[in-house]
Amino acid sequence: MYYNAPVLIIKSIDFREADKLVTVYSEQYGKLRAVARGIKKPKSSLRSSIQPFCYSQLHFYRGRDLELITQGKLLDFFGNSREDLERTLYSVYLMEILDKSLMDRLPIPGLFRLTLQTLRTINDNGINPLVIRHFELNLAIHLGYRPQLNQCVVCGGNQALTGFSLAEGGMICRGCLPATSTGIITMSGECLAILRQLEGANSSVLARIRASASALKQLEYFLEQYLQYHLERPFQLKQTIRYLKPSRGHVDN
Amino acid sequence: MRLARPLENLINQLLKLPTIGPKTAQRLALYILKLPESEARQIAQAIIDAREKVAPCSSCGCLTDVDPCAICEDEEREGHILCVAEETSDVIAIERTGFRGRYYVLNKNFHLMDGFNLDDLHLQPLLDQLSSGKIQEMVLALNPDIDGEVLSRYLADLAKPHQVRVTRLAHGLPVGGDIEFADEITLRRALEGRNDV
């Protein structure tokens, strides 16, 4: 059976002599793995369409185990992001999170649009840490892990919310903190306020949010821990970004 | 049907090779059994010899049976140009072009998403060469993909304090390629590097 879909290219790995096994994410069909034949040959017309974090229209033939890519057209190459190391790393980071969080053939249309929008924002405006945090938080929400940010998950109160329980999936008030000892992340009022703003914020709201350096750091730590707790895997790109940070100086988030 | 144990073992060993599936492994194993004994022994001996005698050159990292390798020993080469490549297979391809500089082979595949640690690259011998003052230009001959791009920028940063000219292979359209299917970056770089006809 033949079909086609606009997809984001998550990654491609070597497969047989001149082929690649490409992992793609489609709005309609979810995460798929497909073989791109002869892709390493210089004359291959598919090559540019299957580079990581490309947005491409691909034509597939449904095989027994894997799909076969028969044709491809590049829709968006995110050229600015590819010319800049920091933007490249963060764009690949988005792909890594998708790869590690999505099940095969399970479409989540909202998440597809969120990823595409985030890639475009990075390409057009450069790296704003809040854009990355917005993606991470809303990815968790799309996957069904919405954190409870408005009330204490133990007593239901909404005053003095000072810590976040990874196991309970929500905020804990000062009074209930002693009873919940493990997996608590301390959270400042500023960090909590930003998180609430990031939930479902659009790009114009994102551009207006102001955050201190300490709140950004806390936010990054919290979302990294939150995603790792639920997805049960570390993110390699985060380590690479941190590794390159001291040597380049400007890779900052 | 239960196969003879040595035959089954041979199939299982061949299965470990890349691109070899169960059917191919079985076909190869049966073919080896049909070969004259001397030829089968030659194949086995060639594998043992290659494993025992071939190792990365201590100077450039190219796979060789004599250390330093023939390229490092060749005094007519331009010692001030150092070409950094990922694998010996890349060196073989570059050698076909008539390039006369020297090489530094990383012997590691760098894949961002596989969690490759940049510390694992063992770059100290490269840094030693750069700081020796003999190198004037470092040519980064890494694959023009995301992984190669990130690694190129990282190596260029490392080379900066040594005041070495850092270049990389040009991007452009492949011979026999089609402009219609080229991406915007390739086309842009091809236009930037356009030549008089």
Coordinates of C-alpha atoms in Angstrom, one line a residue:
Chain A
M1 CA 0.0 0.0 0.0
Y2 CA 1.3 3.5 -0.9
Y3 CA 0.7 6.6 1.1
N4 CA 2.4 9.9 1.8
A5 CA 2.6 12.3 4.7
P6 CA 4.4 15.4 5.9
V7 CA 6.9 14.3 8.5
L8 CA 9.7 15.5 10.8
I9 CA 12.8 13.5 10.5
I10 CA 13.8 12.3 14.0
K11 CA 17.0 10.5 13.0
S12 CA 18.6 8.2 10.5
I13 CA 21.1 5.4 11.0
D14 CA 23.2 3.3 8.7
F15 CA 21.4 0.3 7.3
R16 CA 22.9 -2.1 4.8
E17 CA 25.6 -0.9 2.3
A18 CA 24.1 2.3 1.0
D19 CA 20.7 2.5 2.8
K20 CA 19.6 4.3 5.9
L21 CA 16.9 3.4 8.5
V22 CA 15.0 6.6 9.1
T23 CA 12.8 7.4 12.1
V24 CA 10.1 9.9 11.2
Y25 CA 7.3 11.6 13.1
S26 CA 4.0 12.2 11.3
E27 CA 1.0 14.1 12.4
Q28 CA -1.3 11.4 11.0
Y29 CA 0.6 8.2 11.6
G30 CA 2.8 8.9 14.6
K31 CA 6.4 7.6 14.8
L32 CA 7.4 5.4 11.9
R33 CA 10.6 3.7 10.9
A34 CA 11.3 3.5 7.2
V35 CA 14.1 2.4 4.9
A36 CA 15.6 4.9 2.5
R37 CA 17.4 2.9 -0.2
G38 CA 20.6 4.0 -1.9
I39 CA 20.7 7.2 0.2
K40 CA 24.5 7.3 0.6
K41 CA 25.0 7.4 -3.2
P42 CA 25.9 10.9 -4.5
K43 CA 23.0 10.9 -7.0
S44 CA 20.3 10.1 -4.4
S45 CA 17.6 12.6 -4.6
L46 CA 16.2 11.7 -1.2
R47 CA 19.3 12.7 0.8
S48 CA 18.4 16.2 1.7
S49 CA 14.8 15.2 2.7
I50 CA 15.9 12.8 5.4
Q51 CA 18.4 14.9 7.3
P52 CA 17.6 15.1 11.0
F53 CA 15.0 17.7 12.0
C54 CA 14.0 18.3 8.3
Y55 CA 10.3 18.8 7.6
S56 CA 9.6 16.7 4.5
Q57 CA 6.8 15.3 2.5
L58 CA 7.6 11.6 2.1
H59 CA 6.0 8.9 0.1
F60 CA 6.0 5.4 1.7
Y61 CA 5.3 1.9 0.6
R62 CA 4.1 -0.2 3.5
G63 CA 6.3 -3.3 3.8
R64 CA 6.0 -6.3 6.0
D65 CA 8.1 -5.0 8.8
L66 CA 9.4 -1.6 7.8
E67 CA 8.1 1.1 5.5
L68 CA 10.0 1.9 2.4
I69 CA 10.5 5.6 1.4
T70 CA 9.8 5.8 -2.3
Q71 CA 9.9 9.6 -2.9
G72 CA 10.6 12.7 -0.8
K73 CA 10.2 16.5 -1.1
L74 CA 11.9 18.9 1.3
L75 CA 9.3 21.3 2.9
D76 CA 11.6 23.1 5.4
F77 CA 15.3 22.6 5.9
F78 CA 15.6 25.0 8.9
G79 CA 18.6 26.4 7.2
N80 CA 19.4 29.1 9.9
S81 CA 19.4 26.4 12.6
R82 CA 21.9 24.3 10.6
E83 CA 24.3 27.1 10.2
D84 CA 24.5 27.7 14.0
L85 CA 25.9 25.1 16.4
E86 CA 23.7 26.0 19.3
R87 CA 20.5 26.0 17.3
T88 CA 21.5 22.7 15.7
L89 CA 22.1 21.0 19.0
Y90 CA 18.8 22.2 20.5
S91 CA 16.9 21.1 17.3
V92 CA 18.5 17.7 17.5
Y93 CA 17.6 17.7 21.3
L94 CA 13.9 18.1 20.4
M95 CA 14.2 15.1 18.0
E96 CA 15.9 13.1 20.8
I97 CA 13.1 13.7 23.2
L98 CA 10.5 12.7 20.6
D99 CA 12.5 9.6 19.8
K100 CA 12.7 8.5 23.4
S101 CA 9.1 9.5 24.4
L102 CA 6.9 8.3 21.5
M103 CA 5.6 4.9 20.9
D104 CA 5.5 3.6 17.3
R105 CA 2.4 4.4 15.2
L106 CA 0.7 6.4 17.9
P107 CA -0.3 9.8 16.5
I108 CA -0.4 12.8 18.8
P109 CA -1.4 15.7 16.4
G110 CA -0.9 18.5 18.9
L111 CA 2.6 17.4 19.7
F112 CA 3.5 17.3 16.0
R113 CA 2.3 20.9 15.6
L114 CA 4.1 22.0 18.8
T115 CA 7.4 20.5 17.6
L116 CA 7.1 22.1 14.2
Q117 CA 6.4 25.4 15.8
T118 CA 9.3 25.1 18.2
L119 CA 11.7 24.2 15.3
R120 CA 10.5 27.3 13.4
T121 CA 10.9 29.6 16.3
I122 CA 14.5 28.3 16.9
N123 CA 15.2 28.7 13.2
D124 CA 13.8 32.2 13.0
N125 CA 14.6 33.8 16.4
G126 CA 17.5 31.8 17.8
I127 CA 17.6 30.1 21.2
N128 CA 15.3 31.4 23.9
P129 CA 15.5 29.0 26.9
L130 CA 11.8 29.5 27.6
V131 CA 10.9 28.2 24.2
I132 CA 12.8 25.0 25.0
R133 CA 11.1 24.8 28.4
H134 CA 7.7 25.4 26.8
F135 CA 8.3 22.5 24.5
E136 CA 9.4 20.2 27.3
L137 CA 6.5 21.0 29.6
N138 CA 3.9 20.8 26.8
L139 CA 5.4 17.5 25.5
A140 CA 4.9 16.1 29.0
I141 CA 1.3 17.3 28.9
H142 CA 0.7 15.8 25.5
L143 CA 2.1 12.5 26.7
G144 CA -0.4 12.5 29.6
Y145 CA 1.9 13.7 32.4
R146 CA 0.4 17.1 33.2
P147 CA 2.0 18.3 36.4
Q148 CA -0.4 19.6 39.1
L149 CA 0.8 23.2 39.6
N150 CA -2.2 24.9 41.2
Q151 CA -2.7 22.9 44.4
C152 CA -1.0 20.6 46.9
V153 CA -1.3 17.0 45.7
V154 CA -1.5 15.8 49.3
C155 CA -4.0 18.2 51.0
G156 CA -5.5 20.1 48.1
G157 CA -4.5 23.5 49.5
N158 CA -3.2 26.2 47.3
Q159 CA -1.1 28.2 49.8
A160 CA 2.7 28.1 50.4
L161 CA 3.4 25.6 47.5
T162 CA 7.2 25.2 47.9
G163 CA 8.2 21.8 46.5
F164 CA 7.3 19.5 43.6
S165 CA 6.9 15.8 44.2
L166 CA 8.1 13.7 41.1
A167 CA 6.3 10.6 42.4
E168 CA 3.0 12.4 43.1
G169 CA 3.3 14.6 39.9
G170 CA 2.4 17.9 41.6
M171 CA 3.2 20.7 44.0
I172 CA 3.4 20.1 47.7
C173 CA 2.7 22.7 50.3
R174 CA 5.0 23.6 53.2
G175 CA 2.7 21.8 55.7
C176 CA 2.7 18.5 53.8
L177 CA 6.5 18.5 52.9
P178 CA 7.6 16.6 56.0
A179 CA 5.3 13.7 55.2
T180 CA 6.6 13.4 51.6
S181 CA 10.3 12.8 51.9
T182 CA 11.6 11.4 48.6
G183 CA 11.8 12.9 45.1
I184 CA 11.0 16.5 46.1
I185 CA 12.3 19.4 44.0
T186 CA 12.3 22.8 45.7
M187 CA 10.6 25.4 43.6
S188 CA 10.6 29.1 44.0
G189 CA 7.5 31.2 43.5
E190 CA 9.0 32.8 40.3
C191 CA 9.7 29.3 38.8
L192 CA 6.2 28.1 39.6
A193 CA 4.6 31.3 38.1
I194 CA 6.6 30.8 34.9
L195 CA 5.6 27.1 34.7
R196 CA 2.0 28.1 34.9
Q197 CA 2.5 30.7 32.2
L198 CA 4.2 28.1 30.0
E199 CA 1.3 25.7 30.1
G200 CA -0.4 26.2 26.8
A201 CA 1.3 29.6 26.1
N202 CA 1.6 30.7 22.5
S203 CA 4.6 32.4 20.9
S204 CA 3.4 35.9 21.6
V205 CA 2.9 35.1 25.3
L206 CA 6.3 33.3 25.4
A207 CA 8.0 36.4 24.1
R208 CA 6.6 38.5 26.9
I209 CA 7.6 36.2 29.8
R210 CA 10.6 37.6 31.8
A211 CA 12.6 35.2 34.0
S212 CA 15.7 35.6 36.2
A213 CA 18.8 33.5 35.6
S214 CA 18.2 31.5 38.8
A215 CA 14.6 30.8 37.8
L216 CA 15.6 29.7 34.4
K217 CA 18.2 27.3 35.9
Q218 CA 15.7 25.9 38.3
L219 CA 13.1 25.5 35.5
E220 CA 15.6 23.6 33.4
Y221 CA 16.6 21.3 36.3
F222 CA 12.9 20.7 37.2
L223 CA 11.8 19.8 33.6
E224 CA 14.8 17.6 33.0
Q225 CA 14.1 15.6 36.2
Y226 CA 10.4 15.5 35.5
L227 CA 10.8 14.1 32.0
Q228 CA 13.5 11.7 33.0
Y229 CA 11.4 10.4 35.9
H230 CA 8.4 9.7 33.6
L231 CA 10.3 8.6 30.4
E232 CA 12.9 6.7 32.4
R233 CA 15.8 7.6 30.2
P234 CA 18.5 10.3 30.2
F235 CA 18.9 12.7 27.3
Q236 CA 22.3 12.5 25.7
L237 CA 22.1 15.8 23.8
K238 CA 21.7 17.7 27.1
Q239 CA 25.1 16.3 28.2
T240 CA 26.7 17.3 24.8
I241 CA 25.2 20.8 25.1
R242 CA 26.7 21.2 28.6
Y243 CA 30.0 19.7 27.4
L244 CA 30.3 22.3 24.6
K245 CA 29.1 25.2 26.7
P246 CA 32.4 26.0 28.5
S247 CA 34.5 25.8 25.3
R248 CA 32.1 28.0 23.2
G249 CA 30.9 30.3 25.8
H250 CA 27.7 31.3 24.1
V251 CA 25.9 28.0 24.3
D252 CA 23.8 29.0 27.2
N253 CA 20.5 27.9 28.5
Chain B
M1 CA 16.7 -30.6 10.3
R2 CA 19.5 -30.4 12.8
L3 CA 22.7 -29.1 11.2
A4 CA 26.2 -30.5 12.0
R5 CA 27.5 -28.6 15.0
P6 CA 30.6 -27.2 13.3
L7 CA 28.5 -26.0 10.3
E8 CA 26.0 -24.4 12.7
N9 CA 28.8 -22.7 14.5
L10 CA 30.2 -21.3 11.2
I11 CA 26.8 -19.9 10.3
N12 CA 26.5 -18.3 13.7
Q13 CA 29.9 -16.7 13.4
L14 CA 29.2 -15.4 9.9
L15 CA 25.9 -13.9 11.2
K16 CA 28.0 -11.6 13.3
L17 CA 29.2 -9.8 10.2
P18 CA 27.3 -6.6 9.1
T19 CA 24.7 -7.0 6.4
I20 CA 24.8 -10.8 6.7
G21 CA 21.4 -12.3 7.5
P22 CA 20.6 -16.0 8.3
K23 CA 20.1 -17.1 4.7
T24 CA 23.3 -15.4 3.4
A25 CA 25.2 -16.8 6.4
Q26 CA 24.0 -20.3 5.5
R27 CA 24.9 -19.8 1.8
L28 CA 28.3 -18.6 2.6
A29 CA 29.0 -21.4 5.1
L30 CA 27.9 -24.0 2.5
Y31 CA 30.1 -22.3 -0.1
I32 CA 33.1 -22.4 2.2
L33 CA 32.6 -26.1 2.8
K34 CA 32.6 -26.7 -1.0
L35 CA 35.9 -24.8 -1.5
P36 CA 39.1 -26.7 -1.8
E37 CA 40.6 -27.0 1.7
S38 CA 43.6 -24.8 0.9
E39 CA 41.4 -21.9 -0.1
A40 CA 39.2 -22.2 3.0
R41 CA 42.4 -22.2 5.1
Q42 CA 43.6 -19.1 3.2
I43 CA 40.4 -17.3 4.1
A44 CA 40.8 -18.3 7.8
Q45 CA 44.4 -17.3 7.8
A46 CA 43.8 -14.0 6.1
I47 CA 41.3 -13.1 8.9
I48 CA 43.8 -14.2 11.6
D49 CA 46.6 -12.2 9.9
A50 CA 44.6 -9.1 9.5
R51 CA 43.5 -9.2 13.2
E52 CA 47.0 -9.8 14.4
K53 CA 49.1 -7.6 12.2
V54 CA 46.9 -4.6 11.4
A55 CA 46.5 -1.8 14.0
P56 CA 46.1 1.9 14.0
C57 CA 49.3 3.8 13.2
S58 CA 50.7 5.4 16.4
S59 CA 51.2 8.7 14.6
C60 CA 48.1 9.2 12.4
G61 CA 45.7 6.5 13.4
C62 CA 45.4 4.9 9.9
L63 CA 45.1 1.1 9.9
T64 CA 48.5 -0.3 9.0
D65 CA 50.7 -3.4 9.3
V66 CA 53.9 -1.3 9.8
D67 CA 54.2 1.4 12.4
P68 CA 54.5 4.3 11.5
C69 CA 52.5 3.7 8.3
A70 CA 53.6 4.3 4.8
I71 CA 51.9 7.7 4.6
C72 CA 53.7 9.0 7.8
E73 CA 57.0 7.6 6.5
D74 CA 56.7 9.3 3.2
E75 CA 59.0 12.4 3.5
E76 CA 57.8 13.9 0.2
R77 CA 54.4 14.6 1.7
E78 CA 53.4 18.1 2.7
G79 CA 53.8 17.9 6.4
H80 CA 52.2 21.3 7.1
I81 CA 48.8 20.1 6.0
L82 CA 46.9 17.8 8.3
C83 CA 43.7 16.2 7.1
V84 CA 41.4 14.9 9.9
A85 CA 39.2 12.0 8.9
E86 CA 36.8 9.7 10.7
E87 CA 37.8 6.3 9.4
T88 CA 40.6 4.8 7.3
S89 CA 38.1 4.2 4.6
D90 CA 37.8 8.0 4.3
V91 CA 41.6 8.2 3.9
I92 CA 41.5 5.7 1.1
A93 CA 38.9 7.8 -0.7
I94 CA 40.8 11.0 -0.2
E95 CA 44.1 9.3 -1.3
R96 CA 42.4 8.6 -4.7
T97 CA 42.2 12.4 -5.2
G98 CA 46.0 12.8 -5.1
F99 CA 46.0 14.7 -1.8
R100 CA 49.6 14.9 -0.6
G101 CA 49.2 16.1 3.0
R102 CA 49.2 14.0 6.2
Y103 CA 46.3 12.5 8.1
Y104 CA 44.8 12.2 11.5
V105 CA 42.2 9.4 11.8
L106 CA 39.8 9.5 14.7
N107 CA 38.7 5.9 14.3
K108 CA 35.5 6.6 16.1
N109 CA 32.0 7.1 14.7
F110 CA 30.5 10.2 16.3
H111 CA 26.7 10.1 16.6
L112 CA 25.1 12.9 18.6
M113 CA 22.0 10.9 19.5
D114 CA 23.8 7.8 20.6
G115 CA 25.3 9.6 23.5
F116 CA 28.8 9.9 22.3
N117 CA 31.1 11.5 24.7
L118 CA 33.5 14.0 23.1
D119 CA 36.2 12.9 25.7
D120 CA 36.2 9.4 24.1
L121 CA 37.8 10.9 20.9
H122 CA 41.3 10.8 22.4
L123 CA 42.3 14.0 20.8
Q124 CA 45.5 14.6 22.8
P125 CA 47.8 13.3 19.9
L126 CA 46.1 15.7 17.5
L127 CA 46.5 18.6 20.0
D128 CA 50.2 17.6 20.4
Q129 CA 50.7 17.8 16.6
L130 CA 48.9 21.2 16.4
S131 CA 51.0 22.6 19.2
S132 CA 54.3 21.4 17.6
G133 CA 54.2 24.3 15.3
K134 CA 54.7 22.1 12.2
I135 CA 51.1 22.2 11.1
Q136 CA 49.9 25.3 9.2
E137 CA 46.5 24.0 8.0
M138 CA 44.1 21.5 9.4
V139 CA 41.6 20.2 6.8
L140 CA 38.4 18.8 8.4
A141 CA 37.3 15.9 6.1
L142 CA 34.2 14.8 8.1
N143 CA 30.9 13.8 6.7
P144 CA 28.6 16.7 5.7
D145 CA 25.9 15.7 8.1
I146 CA 24.7 16.9 11.5
D147 CA 27.3 14.8 13.4
G148 CA 30.2 15.8 11.1
E149 CA 29.1 19.5 11.3
V150 CA 29.1 19.5 15.2
L151 CA 32.4 17.7 15.4
S152 CA 34.0 20.0 12.8
R153 CA 33.0 23.1 14.8
Y154 CA 34.3 21.5 18.0
L155 CA 37.7 20.6 16.5
A156 CA 37.9 24.1 14.9
D157 CA 37.4 25.6 18.4
L158 CA 40.1 23.3 19.8
A159 CA 42.6 24.4 17.1
K160 CA 42.0 28.1 17.6
P161 CA 44.6 28.6 20.4
H162 CA 47.3 27.0 18.2
Q163 CA 46.8 29.6 15.4
V164 CA 46.4 27.0 12.7
R165 CA 44.3 27.7 9.6
V166 CA 41.3 25.4 9.8
T167 CA 39.5 24.5 6.6
R168 CA 36.8 21.9 5.7
L169 CA 35.8 20.2 2.5
A170 CA 33.7 22.4 0.3
H171 CA 29.9 21.8 0.1
G172 CA 28.3 21.6 -3.3
L173 CA 26.5 19.6 -5.8
P174 CA 27.8 16.1 -6.5
V175 CA 28.9 15.2 -10.0
G176 CA 25.8 13.8 -11.8
G177 CA 23.5 15.3 -9.2
D178 CA 20.3 17.3 -9.8
I179 CA 19.8 20.9 -8.8
E180 CA 16.1 20.4 -8.4
F181 CA 16.7 18.0 -5.5
A182 CA 19.4 19.9 -3.7
D183 CA 18.7 21.5 -0.3
E184 CA 19.0 25.2 0.3
I185 CA 22.2 25.0 2.3
T186 CA 24.0 22.9 -0.4
L187 CA 22.8 25.2 -3.1
R188 CA 23.8 28.3 -1.1
R189 CA 27.2 27.0 -0.5
A190 CA 27.6 25.8 -4.1
L191 CA 26.7 29.4 -5.2
E192 CA 29.2 30.9 -2.7
G193 CA 31.9 28.6 -4.1
R194 CA 31.1 29.1 -7.8
N195 CA 33.9 29.1 -10.2
D196 CA 34.8 30.8 -13.5
V197 CA 34.2 28.5 -16.5

